Amino acid sequence: MDLSSKDSDKVDTLMGLMTLTEKIGQLNLMAAGEGLLTGARQPTSLAERLADGQVGAIFGTKSLATARAMQERALAGSRLGIPLFFAEDVIHGHRTVFPLNIGLACSWDMDLIAATSAFAAAEAAAEGLHQVYAPMIDISRDARWGRVAEGPGEDPLLAARIATAAVRGFQGNDPGGKGRVAACLKHFVAYGAPDSGRDYDNASLAWEDLLTIYLPPFAAGVAAGAASVMVAFNAVNKLPMHANAPLIEGWLRAGTGFDGLVVSDYTGVAELTAHGLGRAPVAVARALHAGVDMDMVGEDYLRELPGLAETGVAAPDAGIALSAVEITALIDRACRRVLRFKQKLGLLEDPFRRMERAARPPARAKGRALARKAAARAAVLLKNDGLLPLSPKARVALIGPFAADRANMLGTWAVSGRADDVTPLHEAVAALTGRLPALAWGANIVDESWLVERLNVHGVTVQQDPRPEAEILAEALAAAAAAEVIVAAVGEAKEHAGESSSRLSPDLPAPQQRLVAALAQTGKPLVVVVFAGRPLALGAVAEQADALLYAWHGGVAGPEGVADLLFGAAIPSGRLAVTLPAHPGEVPSTYAAEPTGRPSPGRFAKFRTGWLDLPDDAPRFPFGFGLNFGDVLYGPPRLSRSRARAGQTVTLQIEITNTSARAAIETVQLYASDPVARITRPRRWLIDFRQVPLGPGESRVLRFRVTADQFSYPLAPSLQDAEWVRDPGEIHLHIGANSRDTQRTELTWMD
Ligand code: NOJ
């Protein structure tokens, strides 16, 4: 069939011509290589499937030549000449690896996130890819969960804005356009709220929480035009997401109007059986019925749908009954969505449009410059007792297992990144200051050998020094003794965070805690730089350090961004997108927790919410927190009116002044709280923010629009019966530099 003709609707025409087998083949999403087996099934030979026209799409091709070869095979094997589309995990950059997404979130800079997404899209598109499995927009408030690294942090408004910016960057106005790719919002939904922080575990939460915390980023991504969505592995309130018709066909499609493609996660359909939802073919019928259009890797659709389309399914124990006719209609529905997706990408017109020579990757140097800027913007300055920025003339000892590290800087899910592309911190410092710092390993990353073995399952970057710890430390102290300033480079290995990498105790691994304590004892000025994939409880480190920089895993130019901040070539502007727990046991934690009847510290100090073994005044780094080099003062907030009708807009005005002689980038944050509502509401929640550059001594007046809809909330005895309400009465507005240090104003809605 000539798919390049423009006249008739090709999808309708194809649907009319395709056999059932061909339609089922379109629902099969395969992995390109042998790769690492991360799911329940070993993939079948791809060549075999391509020859039989039994593949709809492939992920993980890794090169333009491979994609081209596979496309040619697919076209040869498809009677109607239906092309494949190619996907990849482009999570925080492609070949040019940017900071982890949790780091990018800490930039609070939506143009930057759009720019890094656009650059990644251009690199991916030049490799023949059409879809990226990003953005990952799972809110998480649990530092134990390893995939915090990939996400936008703890706040729904920030995450929703990130979803919008990332979709804009990946897709532009057209996911099939030059240098663009289709975004895939994931993981739908509440994957970031697993029980006890264990990966893949189920989420049990109030429907109100689902509607106000976990779903808003997806709503925003859909509104921005995201072309696809990936379903999460977990169950939400007892129903596994791969069988969750009320959420997929209900909330997502009917509720938001999403009309794109829904893909399973890796063997997610097959995993319904382990969830207890029935064996194939029942599990397959449930997934298809729930709205999972493509089956990633498991091939259960391929195996089971032909039979189901003949017999239908009746499984009273699993609560599903569908006739053969109904199954056939569901196969049609899914196949049509796959074809529409291909049509949207322009593939039905030209299967090779991504593979033309004209599709050159963007200049790597441009990407590096963007990555360096992003790394500096992602790092959060948590403490600075006047030590930073350092003089380039200072004699520095750079100590710690990350001082000369490349591989870990890439962070988790950098499948196309190369450690060789990373400029390590000691070289970045040397390039900036003109002198190589004294260097020492200082401590092993972890000391439990079993943990090293576990980490190495994911890769082999966790190097250990076999010498006794005392010897390693003595060498570090000798380097420190000869220096004027110590910079300690500590943190987590990249395998510490990411998929299937939850930690029971999210803190700085013990050998590195001992290192920082020993360095602090020298009395020399001490800067601690933390490279990590999750928010860590820093404990005594926060007191021992004179300056503390939380740099995440910053990507190919991560260490250069850090060096820029250390020596004042860049100004710190990062703000925490996630609360750092005050103790590894203080999880989950969020600024937006609900109040209780016994707040802490309270009048009846013994009967309080809190822990016996954690002081109430333990040093805390709350959501939104981050320092500038100098001070920014906030004037009193003023409201345009203190009483308003629901249709009226109220303006909150505030003046901010940079009182220092250094430039600053301030992120002004506006929170709200509702002292009296029909149900308990969060203590406060973010309703807006604005990022503004301020020259030395500069003042600026900012205005925020406040509207009644920012105060509506759901009452939801069930998902279907959710009702959004808004009450008249007093609300509070809190404005400031982070979620804790704010000034309050009051406003009354008269209706
Ligand atoms: C499993 C992960 O959960 C998902 O995020 C990823 O996109 C797929 N594997 C494909 O690699």
mmCIF file of N, CA, C and O in Angstrom, residues 636-664:
data_model
loop_
_atom_site.group_PDB
_atom_site.id
_atom_site.type_symbol
_atom_site.label_atom_id
_atom_site.label_comp_id
_atom_site.label_asym_id
_atom_site.label_seq_id
_atom_site.Cartn_x
_atom_site.Cartn_y
_atom_site.Cartn_z
ATOM 1 N N PRO A 636 7.511 44.004 53.280
ATOM 2 C CA PRO A 636 6.224 43.454 53.714
ATOM 3 C C PRO A 636 5.323 43.163 52.505
ATOM 4 O O PRO A 636 5.271 43.970 51.574
ATOM 5 N N PRO A 637 4.622 42.023 52.502
ATOM 6 C CA PRO A 637 3.705 41.743 51.396
ATOM 7 C C PRO A 637 2.446 42.599 51.505
ATOM 8 O O PRO A 637 1.978 42.884 52.610
ATOM 9 N N ARG A 638 1.937 43.036 50.367
ATOM 10 C CA ARG A 638 0.702 43.843 50.379
ATOM 11 C C ARG A 638 -0.305 43.220 49.434
ATOM 12 O O ARG A 638 0.031 42.867 48.306
ATOM 13 N N LEU A 639 -1.545 43.140 49.897
ATOM 14 C CA LEU A 639 -2.615 42.622 49.042
ATOM 15 C C LEU A 639 -3.393 43.773 48.440
ATOM 16 O O LEU A 639 -3.617 44.790 49.107
ATOM 17 N N SER A 640 -3.856 43.606 47.208
ATOM 18 C CA SER A 640 -4.641 44.674 46.589
ATOM 19 C C SER A 640 -5.989 44.825 47.290
ATOM 20 O O SER A 640 -6.609 45.868 47.250
ATOM 21 N N ARG A 641 -6.464 43.783 47.917
ATOM 22 C CA ARG A 641 -7.672 43.843 48.734
ATOM 23 C C ARG A 641 -7.621 42.698 49.733
ATOM 24 O O ARG A 641 -6.982 41.679 49.476
ATOM 25 N N SER A 642 -8.287 42.859 50.841
ATOM 26 C CA SER A 642 -8.224 41.790 51.837
ATOM 27 C C SER A 642 -9.506 40.965 51.847
ATOM 28 O O SER A 642 -9.589 39.943 52.505
ATOM 29 N N ARG A 643 -10.540 41.474 51.121
ATOM 30 C CA ARG A 643 -11.770 40.695 50.954
ATOM 31 C C ARG A 643 -12.076 40.676 49.470
ATOM 32 O O ARG A 643 -11.961 41.699 48.801
ATOM 33 N N ALA A 644 -12.462 39.516 48.969
ATOM 34 C CA ALA A 644 -12.697 39.450 47.525
ATOM 35 C C ALA A 644 -13.817 38.472 47.212
ATOM 36 O O ALA A 644 -14.078 37.541 47.982
ATOM 37 N N ARG A 645 -14.465 38.723 46.088
ATOM 38 C CA ARG A 645 -15.452 37.753 45.585
ATOM 39 C C ARG A 645 -14.695 36.729 44.742
ATOM 40 O O ARG A 645 -13.611 37.009 44.221
ATOM 41 N N ALA A 646 -15.342 35.558 44.581
ATOM 42 C CA ALA A 646 -14.633 34.451 43.923
ATOM 43 C C ALA A 646 -14.164 34.796 42.512
ATOM 44 O O ALA A 646 -13.131 34.325 42.065
ATOM 45 N N GLY A 647 -14.917 35.658 41.804
ATOM 46 C CA GLY A 647 -14.520 35.980 40.434
ATOM 47 C C GLY A 647 -13.401 37.014 40.352
ATOM 48 O O GLY A 647 -12.884 37.282 39.267
ATOM 49 N N GLN A 648 -13.049 37.602 41.476
ATOM 50 C CA GLN A 648 -12.071 38.697 41.431
ATOM 51 C C GLN A 648 -10.639 38.183 41.567
ATOM 52 O O GLN A 648 -10.395 37.177 42.221
ATOM 53 N N THR A 649 -9.739 38.913 40.936
ATOM 54 C CA THR A 649 -8.322 38.574 41.093
ATOM 55 C C THR A 649 -7.735 39.484 42.156
ATOM 56 O O THR A 649 -7.992 40.685 42.171
ATOM 57 N N VAL A 650 -6.977 38.903 43.031
ATOM 58 C CA VAL A 650 -6.309 39.688 44.071
ATOM 59 C C VAL A 650 -4.825 39.710 43.704
ATOM 60 O O VAL A 650 -4.286 38.720 43.222
ATOM 61 N N THR A 651 -4.188 40.843 43.932
ATOM 62 C CA THR A 651 -2.756 40.916 43.639
ATOM 63 C C THR A 651 -1.973 41.018 44.934
ATOM 64 O O THR A 651 -2.299 41.833 45.805
ATOM 65 N N LEU A 652 -0.972 40.165 45.041
ATOM 66 C CA LEU A 652 -0.065 40.272 46.180
ATOM 67 C C LEU A 652 1.222 40.893 45.666
ATOM 68 O O LEU A 652 1.806 40.413 44.696
ATOM 69 N N GLN A 653 1.629 41.960 46.307
ATOM 70 C CA GLN A 653 2.813 42.689 45.844
ATOM 71 C C GLN A 653 3.895 42.636 46.919
ATOM 72 O O GLN A 653 3.605 42.759 48.112
ATOM 73 N N ILE A 654 5.113 42.452 46.476
ATOM 74 C CA ILE A 654 6.216 42.427 47.455
ATOM 75 C C ILE A 654 7.473 42.995 46.799
ATOM 76 O O ILE A 654 7.694 42.813 45.594
ATOM 77 N N GLU A 655 8.254 43.689 47.617
ATOM 78 C CA GLU A 655 9.524 44.207 47.106
ATOM 79 C C GLU A 655 10.659 43.355 47.667
ATOM 80 O O GLU A 655 10.692 43.051 48.862
ATOM 81 N N ILE A 656 11.573 42.975 46.796
ATOM 82 C CA ILE A 656 12.749 42.237 47.282
ATOM 83 C C ILE A 656 14.004 43.028 46.906
ATOM 84 O O ILE A 656 14.047 43.665 45.858
ATOM 85 N N THR A 657 14.985 42.963 47.789
ATOM 86 C CA THR A 657 16.206 43.748 47.582
ATOM 87 C C THR A 657 17.441 42.887 47.805
ATOM 88 O O THR A 657 17.563 42.210 48.833
ATOM 89 N N ASN A 658 18.311 42.923 46.853
ATOM 90 C CA ASN A 658 19.599 42.251 47.007
ATOM 91 C C ASN A 658 20.525 43.219 47.741
ATOM 92 O O ASN A 658 20.961 44.222 47.191
ATOM 93 N N THR A 659 20.787 42.908 49.007
ATOM 94 C CA THR A 659 21.569 43.850 49.811
ATOM 95 C C THR A 659 23.064 43.625 49.653
ATOM 96 O O THR A 659 23.861 44.318 50.273
ATOM 97 N N SER A 660 23.435 42.644 48.848
ATOM 98 C CA SER A 660 24.866 42.328 48.770
ATOM 99 C C SER A 660 25.505 42.956 47.534
ATOM 100 O O SER A 660 24.826 43.500 46.666
ATOM 101 N N ALA A 661 26.815 42.809 47.470
ATOM 102 C CA ALA A 661 27.563 43.356 46.337
ATOM 103 C C ALA A 661 27.704 42.324 45.224
ATOM 104 O O ALA A 661 28.435 42.517 44.268
ATOM 105 N N ARG A 662 27.034 41.188 45.382
ATOM 106 C CA ARG A 662 27.090 40.138 44.360
ATOM 107 C C ARG A 662 25.723 39.964 43.727
ATOM 108 O O ARG A 662 24.706 40.128 44.387
ATOM 109 N N ALA A 663 25.728 39.562 42.471
ATOM 110 C CA ALA A 663 24.462 39.288 41.796
ATOM 111 C C ALA A 663 23.782 38.085 42.467
ATOM 112 O O ALA A 663 24.452 37.266 43.099
ATOM 113 N N ALA A 664 22.476 38.013 42.330
ATOM 114 C CA ALA A 664 21.733 36.885 42.908
ATOM 115 C C ALA A 664 20.619 36.491 41.943
ATOM 116 O O ALA A 664 20.207 37.291 41.097
#
